[in-house]
Amino acid sequence: MDHQRECWAEMPALIAAVQAAGDAIGLPFVAAQADLGDPEPMSDAEGRPYAETSFRWVDPSYAYWRDRKLALQLAFLTAARLVAEPFYYSDGRLGTWRSTRLLDEVDCSQAKNTPNFGEAIIAPVHLPRGLVGAVFWCSREPVGVEPLFAKHAGDLHNLALKLVATHNEARDRPRNATVPQTLTRREVQCLRWAAAGKTDGEIGIILSLSVSTVRFHLRNAAAKLGATGRAQSIQIAAGLGFVGARAA
Amino acid sequence: MDHQRECWAEMPALIAAVQAAGDAIGLPFVAAQADLGDPEPMSDAEGRPYAETSFRWVDPSYAYWRDRKLALQLAFLTAARLVAEPFYYSDGRLGTWRSTRLLDEVDCSQAKNTPNFGEAIIAPVHLPRGLVGAVFWCSREPVGVEPLFAKHAGDLHNLALKLVATHNEARDRPRNATVPQTLTRREVQCLRWAAAGKTDGEIGIILSLSVSTVRFHLRNAAAKLGATGRAQSIQIAAGLGFVGARAA
DNA sequence: CCACATCCTGACACAGGTGTCAGCTTGTCC
DNA sequence: GGACAAGCTGACACCTGTGTCAGGATGTGG
């Protein structure tokens, strides 16, 4: 949560950074940045958008006028479920929202009875290592988001990319000084096979090492990664890009 | 490897699908699709681009004229290391290649002595769940890729997105019929905490369950995912998007 | 040459995970 | 009401991983 506030504090500079580009295509962009709440995002999600089976609890546009933090979380939750297309919706018309499947998880029966909270566009960006970024734009007034969306869908993606890349660059610079532990070749190899479900003995056979040596490397890797066990080691290593990169 | 060939077989249709868009911006696109070789991509990488510390072994442009498969692998290897910017290089000028850090891992001393293998553009796309896609364009003749790149960098991204999204949609449709095992709420919760390095006992305390129940859910999850242990369960679940999604 | 990092191997006690068996409640759908 | 899915709990033998100890083999750079 501190991290979230920290990210939010950086937003003004980022907003300024993309403002020019945003103005160029006629949209007042709001840069969104939030932590989804890993490793237990569902606990939050259950408590907020899902616990009360109401349409408004998955509606970032509604939340935007009530709780900005919740709005950002919903924006990212939405973005995380989108792949290629930016997302838009205007009052009543659900746009590409259906593809997020978020609506399937709540009670939509009162969707048409909810008041009009304006129009919105969410441009999702997926980055290496499972990171998700988004540009979230929201308007209380009906401005006819559909033609704007159709015209500038491509630019939205590029804006989101630049925004998130800029933000990450600024954020990673101080952070890399503290946690840039590098893993040795053997440690990475052992981790990869461990991630594949192999036991220490099997890994030893595969890599022509003794069981003791495999355990030695995995323990070293866990220590470097600050993990308590092999499961967490693999998770952290995957987050750092050492294991699990696959082509689409 | 069979999977790789299978993907490659789908390429002609995809190439045709984006050909029109590609022509529209004046670039002859080649759609690339390859498997990076999980869970042990390094074994391949060590054997090919890294074992011989030579510049050409990380050069997709060179490989394109020798071994198309290798070229695709290198294109994806490059794309996986790029975040926001599409990649380009022309003879001698390394463009944004430096940012991939691939050059740091080979001997670049003979880089300037290598013959001219033309110009190339690689447009990376990162998708949810750590998937990587790329549009790989390569020309033997010097066509002045730099201004083209500067002018169409944004369009390249959109093309790559559409390409990969189209391909995934086509590929996932038959596949989802076989492996769309859904995990229950409890199973996902247990997996998430297990991924965080918690023991069964700790998870039981967190979720107010007995140790037996936690193990029950984790075993069910492993069975559904076809995993042999908790480590692989977490890896597969992460690949399916159940755990590990984090905002940028 | 020495220091250092990486890699390699072995041993052991103990905590924790795996696999298989069994039985229970709760809610939903036909 | 009956069938079914999801969730919950317990027990047990056995295998695997963790934590800590010890030592030796390479290769690199000062």
Coordinates of C-alpha atoms (C1' of nucleotides) in Angstrom, one line a residue:
Chain A
M1 CA 0.0 0.0 0.0
D2 CA 2.9 2.3 0.7
H3 CA 4.2 1.3 -2.7
Q4 CA 0.9 2.3 -4.2
R5 CA 1.0 5.7 -2.6
E6 CA 4.6 6.1 -3.8
C7 CA 3.6 5.4 -7.3
W8 CA 0.7 7.7 -7.2
A9 CA 3.1 10.5 -6.0
E10 CA 5.0 10.1 -9.2
M11 CA 2.0 10.5 -11.4
P12 CA 1.9 14.3 -11.8
A13 CA 5.3 14.2 -13.6
L14 CA 4.1 11.4 -15.8
I15 CA 0.8 13.0 -16.6
A16 CA 2.8 16.1 -17.7
A17 CA 5.0 13.8 -19.8
V18 CA 2.2 12.5 -21.8
Q19 CA 0.0 15.6 -21.7
A20 CA 1.4 16.9 -24.9
A21 CA 0.7 13.7 -26.8
G22 CA -2.7 13.4 -25.2
D23 CA -3.7 16.9 -26.2
A24 CA -2.5 16.1 -29.7
I25 CA -5.2 13.6 -30.2
G26 CA -7.8 15.6 -28.4
L27 CA -8.2 13.5 -25.2
P28 CA -7.5 14.6 -21.6
F29 CA -5.6 11.7 -20.3
V30 CA -5.4 10.5 -16.8
A31 CA -2.4 8.3 -16.0
A32 CA -3.3 5.4 -13.7
Q33 CA -0.9 3.4 -11.6
A34 CA -1.8 1.0 -8.9
D35 CA -0.8 -2.3 -7.3
L36 CA -3.4 -5.0 -7.8
G37 CA -2.7 -6.4 -4.4
D38 CA -0.5 -9.5 -5.1
P39 CA -0.1 -12.1 -3.8
E40 CA -3.8 -12.0 -2.8
P41 CA -5.6 -9.7 -5.2
M42 CA -8.7 -11.7 -4.8
S43 CA -9.1 -10.9 -1.2
D44 CA -9.4 -7.3 -2.2
A45 CA -11.5 -8.1 -5.2
E46 CA -13.9 -10.2 -3.2
G47 CA -14.3 -7.5 -0.7
R48 CA -14.9 -4.8 -3.2
P49 CA -16.2 -5.4 -6.7
Y50 CA -17.3 -9.0 -6.2
A51 CA -18.7 -9.3 -2.6
E52 CA -21.7 -7.1 -3.5
T53 CA -23.0 -8.5 -6.8
S54 CA -23.7 -5.1 -8.2
F55 CA -22.8 -3.7 -11.6
R56 CA -21.3 -0.6 -10.1
W57 CA -18.6 -2.5 -8.3
V58 CA -16.8 -3.4 -11.5
D59 CA -17.4 0.0 -13.1
P60 CA -14.2 2.1 -13.0
S61 CA -16.2 5.1 -14.3
Y62 CA -18.5 5.1 -11.3
A63 CA -15.7 4.5 -8.9
Y64 CA -13.7 7.4 -10.4
W65 CA -16.2 9.8 -8.9
R66 CA -16.2 8.2 -5.5
D67 CA -12.9 6.6 -4.7
R68 CA -10.0 7.3 -7.0
K69 CA -7.9 4.5 -5.6
L70 CA -10.7 2.0 -6.3
A71 CA -11.1 3.4 -9.7
L72 CA -7.4 2.8 -10.5
Q73 CA -7.6 -0.7 -9.2
L74 CA -10.6 -1.4 -11.3
A75 CA -8.9 0.2 -14.3
F76 CA -6.0 -2.2 -13.9
L77 CA -8.2 -5.1 -13.2
T78 CA -9.9 -4.4 -16.5
A79 CA -6.7 -3.8 -18.3
A80 CA -5.2 -7.0 -17.1
R81 CA -8.0 -8.9 -18.8
L82 CA -7.7 -7.1 -22.1
V83 CA -5.1 -8.2 -24.7
A84 CA -5.0 -6.2 -27.9
E85 CA -7.9 -3.8 -27.9
P86 CA -8.2 -0.7 -25.9
F87 CA -11.3 -0.7 -23.9
Y88 CA -14.1 1.9 -24.1
Y89 CA -17.7 2.2 -22.9
S90 CA -20.3 4.9 -22.9
D91 CA -23.5 4.9 -21.0
G92 CA -25.5 1.8 -21.5
R93 CA -23.4 0.5 -24.3
L94 CA -20.9 -1.9 -22.8
G95 CA -18.4 -1.6 -25.7
T96 CA -15.6 -4.2 -25.4
W97 CA -16.2 -4.6 -21.7
R98 CA -17.8 -8.0 -22.4
S99 CA -14.4 -9.4 -23.4
T100 CA -13.0 -8.8 -19.9
R101 CA -15.4 -11.3 -18.5
L102 CA -15.6 -9.1 -15.4
L103 CA -19.3 -8.7 -16.0
D104 CA -19.8 -12.4 -15.8
E105 CA -18.8 -12.4 -12.2
V106 CA -21.3 -9.9 -11.0
D107 CA -25.0 -9.4 -11.0
C108 CA -25.7 -7.4 -14.1
S109 CA -29.5 -7.4 -13.7
Q110 CA -29.5 -3.8 -12.5
A111 CA -27.0 -2.6 -15.1
K112 CA -29.6 -0.6 -17.0
N113 CA -30.9 1.0 -13.8
T114 CA -27.6 2.5 -12.8
P115 CA -27.3 6.2 -13.4
N116 CA -25.0 7.5 -16.1
F117 CA -21.5 8.1 -14.8
G118 CA -20.1 9.1 -18.1
E119 CA -17.8 7.6 -20.7
A120 CA -14.4 6.1 -20.3
I121 CA -11.5 4.6 -22.2
I122 CA -9.0 2.2 -20.8
A123 CA -5.8 1.5 -22.8
P124 CA -4.1 -1.6 -21.5
V125 CA -0.4 -2.4 -21.8
H126 CA 1.2 -5.6 -21.0
L127 CA 4.9 -5.6 -20.2
P128 CA 7.5 -8.3 -19.8
R129 CA 7.2 -10.4 -16.6
G130 CA 3.4 -10.1 -16.4
L131 CA 3.3 -6.4 -15.5
V132 CA 0.2 -4.5 -16.5
G133 CA -0.1 -0.8 -17.2
A134 CA -3.0 1.3 -18.2
V135 CA -4.1 4.7 -19.3
F136 CA -7.5 5.5 -17.8
W137 CA -9.5 8.3 -19.2
C138 CA -12.9 9.2 -17.8
S139 CA -15.5 11.9 -18.6
R140 CA -18.6 12.8 -16.7
E141 CA -20.2 14.4 -19.7
P142 CA -21.2 12.4 -22.7
V143 CA -18.6 13.4 -25.3
G144 CA -19.2 10.6 -27.8
V145 CA -16.3 8.4 -27.0
E146 CA -16.9 5.9 -29.8
P147 CA -15.7 7.9 -32.8
L148 CA -12.7 9.2 -30.7
F149 CA -11.9 5.6 -29.8
A150 CA -12.2 4.4 -33.3
K151 CA -9.9 7.1 -34.6
H152 CA -7.2 7.0 -32.0
A153 CA -7.2 3.4 -30.8
G154 CA -3.6 2.9 -32.0
D155 CA -2.3 6.1 -30.5
L156 CA -3.8 5.1 -27.2
H157 CA -1.6 2.0 -27.1
N158 CA 1.5 4.0 -27.9
L159 CA 0.7 6.5 -25.2
A160 CA 0.2 3.8 -22.6
L161 CA 3.5 2.2 -23.6
K162 CA 5.4 5.4 -23.3
L163 CA 3.7 6.3 -20.1
V164 CA 4.4 3.0 -18.4
A165 CA 7.9 2.7 -19.8
T166 CA 8.8 6.1 -18.5
H167 CA 7.4 5.3 -15.2
N168 CA 9.2 2.0 -14.8
E169 CA 12.4 3.6 -15.9
A170 CA 12.1 6.2 -13.2
R171 CA 11.1 3.7 -10.6
D172 CA 13.6 1.0 -11.4
R173 CA 16.6 3.2 -11.3
P174 CA 16.8 3.6 -7.5
R175 CA 15.4 0.2 -6.9
N176 CA 17.9 -1.7 -9.0
A177 CA 20.6 -0.6 -6.6
T178 CA 19.2 -2.7 -3.8
V179 CA 17.9 -5.9 -5.3
P180 CA 19.9 -6.6 -8.5
Q181 CA 21.1 -10.0 -7.2
T182 CA 22.3 -12.0 -10.1
L183 CA 21.9 -15.7 -10.2
T184 CA 24.6 -18.0 -11.5
R185 CA 24.1 -20.2 -14.5
R186 CA 23.7 -23.3 -12.4
E187 CA 21.2 -21.6 -10.1
V188 CA 19.1 -20.5 -13.1
Q189 CA 19.2 -24.0 -14.6
C190 CA 18.1 -25.7 -11.4
L191 CA 15.3 -23.1 -10.9
R192 CA 14.0 -23.7 -14.4
W193 CA 13.8 -27.5 -13.9
A194 CA 12.4 -27.0 -10.5
A195 CA 9.7 -24.8 -12.0
A196 CA 9.0 -27.7 -14.4
G197 CA 8.1 -29.8 -11.4
K198 CA 11.3 -31.9 -11.2
T199 CA 12.5 -33.1 -7.9
D200 CA 16.1 -32.5 -6.8
G201 CA 17.0 -36.0 -7.8
E202 CA 15.6 -35.6 -11.3
I203 CA 17.3 -32.3 -11.7
G204 CA 20.6 -33.9 -10.7
I205 CA 20.2 -36.5 -13.4
I206 CA 19.2 -34.0 -16.0
L207 CA 22.1 -31.6 -15.3
S208 CA 24.6 -34.4 -14.3
L209 CA 24.9 -33.2 -10.8
S210 CA 24.6 -34.9 -7.4
V211 CA 21.4 -34.3 -5.4
S212 CA 23.5 -32.4 -2.9
T213 CA 24.7 -30.0 -5.5
V214 CA 21.3 -29.3 -6.9
R215 CA 20.1 -28.5 -3.4
F216 CA 23.1 -26.3 -2.9
H217 CA 22.3 -24.2 -5.9
L218 CA 18.6 -24.0 -5.1
R219 CA 19.4 -23.0 -1.6
N220 CA 21.8 -20.3 -2.8
A221 CA 19.2 -19.1 -5.3
A222 CA 16.5 -18.9 -2.6
A223 CA 18.8 -17.0 -0.4
K224 CA 19.6 -14.5 -3.1
L225 CA 16.0 -14.1 -4.0
G226 CA 14.9 -13.7 -0.4
A227 CA 12.6 -16.6 -0.7
T228 CA 11.6 -19.1 2.0
G229 CA 11.2 -22.1 -0.2
R230 CA 11.4 -23.4 -3.8
A231 CA 7.9 -22.3 -4.6
Q232 CA 8.6 -18.7 -3.8
S233 CA 12.0 -18.9 -5.4
I234 CA 10.4 -19.8 -8.6
Q235 CA 7.8 -17.1 -8.3
I236 CA 10.4 -14.4 -7.7
A237 CA 12.7 -15.7 -10.4
A238 CA 9.9 -15.7 -12.8
G239 CA 9.1 -12.1 -11.9
L240 CA 12.7 -11.2 -12.6
G241 CA 12.6 -12.9 -16.0
F242 CA 14.9 -15.8 -15.2
V243 CA 12.3 -18.5 -15.8
G244 CA 9.0 -18.8 -17.6
A245 CA 9.4 -16.5 -20.7
R246 CA 7.4 -18.0 -23.5
A247 CA 6.6 -16.9 -27.0
A248 CA 3.0 -16.3 -27.8
Chain B
M1 CA 9.2 -28.6 -31.2
D2 CA 6.1 -30.0 -32.8
H3 CA 4.3 -27.1 -31.4
Q4 CA 6.7 -24.8 -33.1
R5 CA 6.1 -26.4 -36.4
E6 CA 2.4 -26.3 -35.9
C7 CA 2.6 -22.5 -35.2
W8 CA 4.8 -22.0 -38.2
A9 CA 2.2 -23.8 -40.4
E10 CA -0.4 -21.2 -39.4
M11 CA 1.9 -18.4 -40.4
P12 CA 0.9 -18.0 -44.1
A13 CA -2.7 -17.2 -43.2
L14 CA -1.5 -14.7 -40.6
I15 CA 0.9 -13.1 -43.0
A16 CA -1.9 -12.6 -45.4
A17 CA -4.0 -11.2 -42.7
V18 CA -1.6 -8.4 -42.0
Q19 CA -0.3 -8.0 -45.4
A20 CA -2.8 -5.3 -46.3
A21 CA -1.9 -3.3 -43.3
G22 CA 1.7 -3.9 -43.8
D23 CA 1.6 -2.7 -47.4
A24 CA -0.3 0.4 -46.3
I25 CA 2.7 1.7 -44.4
G26 CA 5.2 0.6 -47.0
L27 CA 6.8 -2.3 -45.3
P28 CA 6.9 -6.0 -46.3
F29 CA 6.2 -7.7 -43.1
V30 CA 7.2 -11.2 -42.1
A31 CA 5.2 -12.6 -39.2
A32 CA 7.3 -14.5 -36.8
Q33 CA 6.2 -17.2 -34.4
A34 CA 8.3 -19.5 -32.4
D35 CA 8.7 -21.2 -29.1
L36 CA 11.5 -19.9 -27.0
G37 CA 12.1 -23.3 -25.6
D38 CA 10.6 -23.3 -22.1
P39 CA 11.3 -24.7 -19.6
E40 CA 15.0 -24.7 -20.6
P41 CA 15.4 -22.0 -23.1
M42 CA 19.0 -21.4 -22.1
S43 CA 20.1 -24.9 -23.2
D44 CA 19.2 -23.9 -26.7
A45 CA 20.5 -20.4 -26.2
E46 CA 23.7 -21.6 -24.9
G47 CA 24.1 -24.0 -27.8
R48 CA 23.3 -21.5 -30.4
P49 CA 23.9 -17.7 -29.9
Y50 CA 26.0 -17.9 -26.8
A51 CA 28.3 -20.9 -27.1
E52 CA 30.3 -19.3 -29.9
T53 CA 31.0 -15.8 -28.7
S54 CA 30.4 -14.2 -32.0
F55 CA 28.4 -11.3 -33.0
R56 CA 26.5 -13.0 -35.7
W57 CA 25.0 -15.5 -33.3
V58 CA 22.7 -12.9 -31.9
D59 CA 21.9 -11.3 -35.2
P60 CA 18.5 -12.2 -36.5
S61 CA 19.2 -10.5 -39.7
Y62 CA 22.2 -12.7 -40.4
A63 CA 20.3 -15.8 -39.3
Y64 CA 17.4 -14.9 -41.6
W65 CA 19.5 -15.7 -44.6
R66 CA 20.8 -19.0 -43.2
D67 CA 18.3 -20.6 -40.9
R68 CA 14.8 -19.2 -40.8
K69 CA 14.0 -21.0 -37.6
L70 CA 17.0 -19.6 -35.8
A71 CA 16.1 -16.2 -37.1
L72 CA 12.7 -16.4 -35.6
Q73 CA 14.1 -17.6 -32.3
L74 CA 16.5 -14.7 -32.3
A75 CA 13.7 -12.3 -33.2
F76 CA 11.7 -13.5 -30.2
L77 CA 14.7 -13.5 -28.0
T78 CA 15.2 -9.9 -28.9
A79 CA 11.6 -9.0 -28.6
A80 CA 11.4 -10.6 -25.1
R81 CA 14.1 -8.1 -24.0
L82 CA 12.4 -5.1 -25.4
V83 CA 9.7 -3.2 -23.6
A84 CA 8.2 -0.2 -25.2
E85 CA 10.2 0.6 -28.3
P86 CA 10.2 -1.4 -31.5
F87 CA 13.7 -2.4 -32.5
Y88 CA 15.6 -1.5 -35.6
Y89 CA 19.1 -1.7 -36.9
S90 CA 20.8 -1.0 -40.1
D91 CA 24.3 -2.0 -41.1
G92 CA 26.8 -1.0 -38.5
R93 CA 24.4 1.1 -36.6
L94 CA 23.1 -0.9 -33.7
G95 CA 20.0 1.2 -33.2
T96 CA 18.1 0.2 -30.1
W97 CA 19.8 -3.1 -30.0
R98 CA 21.9 -2.1 -27.0
S99 CA 18.9 -2.0 -24.8
T100 CA 18.3 -5.7 -25.2
R101 CA 21.6 -6.4 -23.5
L102 CA 22.0 -9.3 -25.8
L103 CA 25.2 -7.8 -27.1
D104 CA 26.7 -7.7 -23.7
E105 CA 26.7 -11.5 -23.6
V106 CA 28.7 -12.1 -26.8
D107 CA 32.0 -11.0 -28.1
C108 CA 31.3 -7.8 -30.1
S109 CA 34.9 -7.2 -31.1
Q110 CA 34.3 -8.4 -34.6
A111 CA 31.0 -6.7 -35.0
K112 CA 32.4 -4.2 -37.4
N113 CA 34.1 -6.9 -39.5
T114 CA 30.9 -8.8 -40.1
P115 CA 29.5 -8.5 -43.6
N116 CA 26.3 -6.4 -44.2
F117 CA 23.3 -8.6 -43.9
G118 CA 20.8 -5.8 -44.5
E119 CA 18.4 -3.9 -42.2
A120 CA 15.7 -5.1 -39.9
I121 CA 12.9 -4.1 -37.7
I122 CA 11.5 -6.1 -34.8
A123 CA 8.3 -5.0 -33.2
P124 CA 7.8 -6.6 -29.8
V125 CA 4.5 -7.3 -28.2
H126 CA 4.1 -8.4 -24.7
L127 CA 0.8 -10.2 -23.8
P128 CA -0.8 -11.2 -20.6
R129 CA 0.8 -14.2 -18.9
G130 CA 4.3 -13.5 -20.1
L131 CA 3.7 -14.3 -23.7
V132 CA 5.8 -12.6 -26.2
G133 CA 5.0 -11.9 -29.9
A134 CA 6.9 -10.1 -32.6
V135 CA 6.7 -8.8 -36.1
F136 CA 10.1 -9.4 -37.8
W137 CA 10.9 -7.5 -41.0
C138 CA 14.2 -8.0 -42.8
S139 CA 15.6 -6.6 -46.0
R140 CA 18.8 -7.7 -47.7
E141 CA 19.0 -4.4 -49.6
P142 CA 19.7 -1.1 -47.7
V143 CA 16.4 0.6 -47.9
G144 CA 17.0 3.3 -45.2
V145 CA 15.1 1.7 -42.4
E146 CA 15.6 4.6 -40.0
P147 CA 13.1 7.1 -41.4
L148 CA 10.6 4.3 -42.0
F149 CA 11.0 3.3 -38.4
A150 CA 10.7 6.8 -37.1
K151 CA 7.5 7.3 -39.2
H152 CA 5.8 4.1 -38.5
A153 CA 6.9 3.0 -35.0
G154 CA 3.4 3.3 -33.7
D155 CA 1.8 1.4 -36.5
L156 CA 4.3 -1.4 -36.0
H157 CA 3.1 -2.0 -32.5
N158 CA -0.5 -2.0 -33.6
L159 CA 0.3 -4.5 -36.3
A160 CA 2.1 -6.7 -33.9
L161 CA -0.8 -6.6 -31.5
K162 CA -3.3 -7.5 -34.1
L163 CA -1.1 -10.2 -35.5
V164 CA -0.5 -11.9 -32.2
A165 CA -4.1 -11.4 -31.0
T166 CA -5.4 -13.0 -34.2
H167 CA -3.0 -15.8 -33.9
N168 CA -3.8 -16.5 -30.3
E169 CA -7.5 -16.4 -30.9
A170 CA -7.1 -18.9 -33.7
R171 CA -4.8 -21.1 -31.7
D172 CA -6.7 -21.0 -28.4
R173 CA -10.0 -21.9 -29.8
P174 CA -9.3 -25.6 -30.3
R175 CA -6.9 -25.8 -27.4
N176 CA -9.4 -24.4 -24.9
A177 CA -11.5 -27.4 -25.5
T178 CA -9.0 -29.7 -24.0
V179 CA -7.3 -27.8 -21.1
P180 CA -9.8 -25.3 -19.9
Q181 CA -9.8 -26.7 -16.4
T182 CA -11.2 -24.1 -14.1
L183 CA -9.9 -23.8 -10.5
T184 CA -12.2 -23.2 -7.7
R185 CA -12.0 -20.1 -5.5
R186 CA -10.3 -22.0 -2.7
E187 CA -7.8 -23.7 -5.0
V188 CA -6.8 -20.3 -6.4
Q189 CA -6.5 -18.8 -2.9
C190 CA -4.3 -21.7 -1.7
L191 CA -2.1 -21.5 -4.8
R192 CA -1.6 -17.8 -4.4
W193 CA -0.4 -18.1 -0.8
A194 CA 1.7 -21.1 -1.7
A195 CA 3.3 -19.0 -4.5
A196 CA 4.1 -16.5 -1.8
G197 CA 6.2 -19.1 0.0
K198 CA 3.7 -20.0 2.7
T199 CA 3.6 -23.5 4.1
D200 CA 0.4 -25.4 4.3
G201 CA 0.0 -24.6 7.9
E202 CA 0.5 -20.9 7.4
I203 CA -2.1 -21.0 4.6
G204 CA -4.5 -22.7 6.9
I205 CA -4.1 -20.0 9.4
I206 CA -4.5 -17.2 6.8
L207 CA -7.6 -18.7 5.2
S208 CA -9.0 -20.1 8.4
L209 CA -8.8 -23.7 7.2
S210 CA -7.3 -26.8 8.6
V211 CA -4.0 -28.1 7.2
S212 CA -5.7 -31.0 5.8
T213 CA -8.1 -28.8 3.8
V214 CA -5.3 -26.7 2.4
R215 CA -3.5 -29.8 1.2
F216 CA -6.8 -31.1 -0.2
H217 CA -7.2 -28.0 -2.3
L218 CA -3.6 -27.9 -3.4
R219 CA -3.8 -31.5 -4.4
N220 CA -6.9 -30.9 -6.4
A221 CA -5.4 -27.9 -8.1
A222 CA -2.3 -29.9 -9.0
A223 CA -4.4 -32.7 -10.4
K224 CA -6.4 -30.2 -12.5
L225 CA -3.3 -28.5 -13.8
G226 CA -1.5 -31.7 -14.5
A227 CA 1.3 -30.8 -12.2
T228 CA 3.5 -33.1 -10.1
G229 CA 4.1 -30.8 -7.2
R230 CA 3.3 -27.4 -5.8
A231 CA 6.2 -25.7 -7.6
Q232 CA 4.9 -26.8 -11.0
S233 CA 1.3 -26.1 -10.0
I234 CA 2.2 -22.5 -9.3
Q235 CA 4.1 -22.2 -12.5
I236 CA 1.2 -23.5 -14.6
A237 CA -1.3 -21.5 -12.6
A238 CA 0.8 -18.4 -13.2
G239 CA 0.8 -19.2 -16.9
L240 CA -2.9 -19.4 -16.9
G241 CA -3.3 -16.1 -15.1
F242 CA -4.5 -17.4 -11.8
V243 CA -1.6 -16.1 -9.8
G244 CA 1.1 -13.5 -10.2
A245 CA -0.6 -10.7 -12.1
R246 CA 0.9 -7.5 -11.0
A247 CA 0.4 -3.9 -12.0
A248 CA 3.4 -2.1 -13.5
Chain C
dC1 C1' 51.1 -16.5 -5.5
dC2 C1' 46.9 -15.3 -3.1
dA3 C1' 42.1 -14.0 -2.8
dC4 C1' 37.9 -14.7 -4.6
dA5 C1' 33.8 -16.5 -7.0
dT6 C1' 31.8 -20.4 -8.9
dC7 C1' 31.0 -24.9 -8.8
dC8 C1' 31.0 -29.4 -6.8
dT9 C1' 30.1 -33.2 -3.0
dG10 C1' 28.8 -35.3 1.3
dA11 C1' 26.3 -35.9 5.8
dC12 C1' 22.4 -35.5 9.1
dA13 C1' 18.1 -34.1 11.9
dC14 C1' 13.8 -32.3 11.2
dA15 C1' 10.0 -30.0 9.0
dG16 C1' 7.1 -30.2 5.4
dG17 C1' 4.8 -32.1 1.2
dT18 C1' 2.7 -36.2 -1.4
dG19 C1' -0.5 -40.0 -2.2
dT20 C1' -4.3 -42.6 -0.7
dC21 C1' -8.0 -43.8 2.2
dA22 C1' -12.3 -42.3 4.5
dG23 C1' -16.3 -39.4 6.0
dC24 C1' -18.8 -34.9 6.7
dT25 C1' -21.8 -30.4 5.5
dT26 C1' -23.8 -27.1 2.4
dG27 C1' -26.0 -25.4 -1.6
dT28 C1' -27.9 -26.0 -6.4
dC29 C1' -30.4 -28.1 -10.0
dC30 C1' -33.7 -31.4 -12.0
Chain D
dG1 C1' -36.3 -35.9 -2.7
dG2 C1' -32.1 -37.4 -5.1
dA3 C1' -27.9 -36.4 -7.5
dC4 C1' -24.2 -33.5 -7.8
dA5 C1' -20.5 -30.1 -7.1
dA6 C1' -17.8 -27.6 -3.9
dG7 C1' -16.0 -27.3 0.3
dC8 C1' -14.3 -29.2 4.7
dT9 C1' -11.7 -32.4 8.0
dG10 C1' -9.0 -36.3 9.7
dA11 C1' -5.5 -40.0 9.5
dC12 C1' -1.3 -42.5 7.9
dA13 C1' 3.1 -44.0 5.5
dC14 C1' 6.5 -42.4 2.7
dC15 C1' 9.1 -39.3 0.1
dT16 C1' 11.1 -34.8 -0.5
dG17 C1' 12.8 -30.4 0.9
dT18 C1' 15.1 -27.3 4.4
dG19 C1' 18.9 -25.8 7.4
dT20 C1' 23.4 -26.3 8.9
dC21 C1' 27.7 -28.4 9.2
dA22 C1' 31.9 -29.7 6.6
dG23 C1' 35.3 -30.0 2.7
dG24 C1' 37.5 -29.9 -2.2
dA25 C1' 37.9 -28.4 -7.4
dT26 C1' 38.3 -25.1 -10.7
dG27 C1' 39.3 -20.4 -13.0
dT28 C1' 40.1 -15.2 -12.9
dG29 C1' 42.2 -11.0 -11.5
dG30 C1' 45.3 -8.3 -8.6

